[in-house]
Amino acid sequence: MKKRVALARSIIFDTTKESIEPEVLLYDEPTAGLDPIASTVVEDLIRSVHVTGEDAVGKPGKIASYVVVTHQHSTIRRAVDRLLFLYEGKIVWQGMTEEFTTSTNPIVRQFASGSLDGPIRY
């Protein structure tokens, strides 16, 4: 519930006051610690407040750009269109969400499969 309230607070705007609406929202691990059902609710909320292209211009509460920092597969699949995969502080892969699970990058493959074998060491 706290995550949903925090999400709601970040996207609610008072249209009676002159205020600057954010051009980009940052979600830092929005589904961390949530069960799968609550995660789905938050992922759907993230998607529902974002619009693209011409539809985003001048509409209160509609944010065209957002950044999601996550380690959750469901959030990757449900809440984003494009990915930047970071490893040791460097971008090692970037692409569209649908390309994530078919990437040939060994770091991405290991992460996507959850394997202990590969270049990512713990």
Tab-separated table of C-alpha atoms in Angstrom, residues 6-118:
chain	number	residue	atom	x	y	z
A	6	ALA	CA	4.089	7.018	-2.999
A	7	LEU	CA	3.366	6.442	-6.682
A	8	ALA	CA	0.114	8.381	-6.464
A	9	ARG	CA	1.829	11.282	-4.675
A	10	SER	CA	4.424	11.500	-7.434
A	11	ILE	CA	1.876	11.846	-10.232
A	12	ILE	CA	-0.876	13.985	-8.701
A	13	PHE	CA	-0.870	17.598	-9.785
A	14	ASP	CA	-2.887	20.531	-8.504
A	15	THR	CA	-4.202	22.095	-11.706
A	16	THR	CA	-5.441	25.161	-9.797
A	17	LYS	CA	-1.877	26.193	-9.002
A	18	GLU	CA	0.886	27.137	-11.331
A	19	SER	CA	3.365	24.362	-10.925
A	20	ILE	CA	5.926	22.703	-13.074
A	21	GLU	CA	5.008	19.189	-14.037
A	22	PRO	CA	7.924	16.787	-14.179
A	23	GLU	CA	9.202	15.863	-17.614
A	24	VAL	CA	10.727	12.635	-16.329
A	25	LEU	CA	9.824	10.447	-13.358
A	26	LEU	CA	12.328	8.139	-11.678
A	27	TYR	CA	11.085	4.917	-10.129
A	28	ASP	CA	13.775	3.323	-7.966
A	29	GLU	CA	12.906	-0.347	-7.387
A	30	PRO	CA	9.140	0.332	-7.382
A	31	THR	CA	8.228	-3.326	-6.823
A	32	ALA	CA	10.961	-4.324	-4.349
A	33	GLY	CA	9.531	-6.339	-1.484
A	34	LEU	CA	6.095	-6.705	-3.046
A	35	ASP	CA	4.286	-9.955	-3.746
A	36	PRO	CA	3.535	-10.756	-7.425
A	37	ILE	CA	-0.025	-9.402	-7.313
A	38	ALA	CA	0.962	-6.100	-5.700
A	39	SER	CA	3.850	-5.845	-8.182
A	40	THR	CA	1.414	-6.213	-11.071
A	41	VAL	CA	-0.766	-3.434	-9.633
A	42	VAL	CA	2.221	-1.071	-9.342
A	43	GLU	CA	3.511	-1.978	-12.824
A	44	ASP	CA	0.070	-1.294	-14.300
A	45	LEU	CA	-0.104	2.039	-12.449
A	46	ILE	CA	3.280	3.042	-13.858
A	47	ARG	CA	2.099	2.243	-17.378
A	48	SER	CA	-1.278	3.926	-16.949
A	49	VAL	CA	0.095	7.380	-16.139
A	50	HIS	CA	2.510	7.506	-19.020
A	51	VAL	CA	1.675	8.386	-22.573
A	52	THR	CA	3.777	8.737	-25.671
A	53	GLY	CA	4.108	11.027	-28.634
A	54	GLU	CA	1.667	13.843	-29.275
A	55	ASP	CA	-0.725	12.565	-26.593
A	56	ALA	CA	1.737	13.539	-23.839
A	57	VAL	CA	1.964	17.221	-24.667
A	58	GLY	CA	0.117	19.522	-22.277
A	59	LYS	CA	-1.882	16.912	-20.409
A	60	PRO	CA	-1.653	17.185	-16.616
A	61	GLY	CA	-0.609	13.974	-14.946
A	62	LYS	CA	0.598	12.436	-18.169
A	63	ILE	CA	4.355	11.963	-18.170
A	64	ALA	CA	6.035	11.116	-21.449
A	65	SER	CA	9.340	9.839	-20.046
A	66	TYR	CA	10.281	7.737	-17.069
A	67	VAL	CA	13.210	5.723	-15.773
A	68	VAL	CA	12.710	2.512	-13.823
A	69	VAL	CA	15.563	1.019	-11.820
A	70	THR	CA	14.693	-2.623	-11.169
A	71	HIS	CA	15.947	-6.154	-10.724
A	72	GLN	CA	12.480	-7.667	-11.226
A	73	HIS	CA	11.670	-9.565	-14.415
A	74	SER	CA	7.970	-8.752	-14.211
A	75	THR	CA	8.708	-5.031	-14.000
A	76	ILE	CA	11.053	-5.285	-16.978
A	77	ARG	CA	8.400	-7.096	-19.028
A	78	ARG	CA	5.366	-5.063	-17.953
A	79	ALA	CA	6.510	-1.515	-17.237
A	80	VAL	CA	9.175	-0.554	-19.784
A	81	ASP	CA	9.686	-0.424	-23.541
A	82	ARG	CA	13.427	0.095	-23.724
A	83	LEU	CA	16.223	-1.217	-21.492
A	84	LEU	CA	19.717	-0.192	-20.545
A	85	PHE	CA	21.451	-3.035	-18.737
A	86	LEU	CA	24.178	-1.907	-16.351
A	87	TYR	CA	26.953	-4.083	-14.986
A	88	GLU	CA	29.806	-2.789	-12.855
A	89	GLY	CA	28.750	0.790	-13.604
A	90	LYS	CA	28.804	0.411	-17.393
A	91	ILE	CA	26.088	-0.049	-19.987
A	92	VAL	CA	26.702	-3.555	-21.325
A	93	TRP	CA	23.511	-3.908	-23.376
A	94	GLN	CA	20.608	-1.832	-24.591
A	95	GLY	CA	17.539	-2.708	-26.571
A	96	MET	CA	13.811	-3.156	-26.613
A	97	THR	CA	12.055	-5.157	-23.913
A	98	GLU	CA	11.123	-7.947	-26.313
A	99	GLU	CA	14.833	-8.392	-27.176
A	100	PHE	CA	15.861	-8.852	-23.541
A	101	THR	CA	15.208	-12.582	-23.201
A	102	THR	CA	16.762	-13.370	-26.592
A	103	SER	CA	19.917	-11.292	-26.131
A	104	THR	CA	23.198	-13.039	-26.908
A	105	ASN	CA	25.065	-10.895	-24.377
A	106	PRO	CA	26.398	-13.347	-21.755
A	107	ILE	CA	25.745	-10.958	-18.853
A	108	VAL	CA	22.139	-10.365	-19.911
A	109	ARG	CA	21.600	-14.085	-20.576
A	110	GLN	CA	22.844	-14.985	-17.103
A	111	PHE	CA	20.637	-12.365	-15.446
A	112	ALA	CA	17.560	-13.329	-17.490
A	113	SER	CA	17.992	-17.018	-16.688
A	114	GLY	CA	18.979	-16.535	-13.043
A	115	SER	CA	21.949	-18.841	-13.549
A	116	LEU	CA	24.875	-18.891	-11.136
A	117	ASP	CA	27.189	-19.781	-14.026
A	118	GLY	CA	28.432	-16.908	-16.148
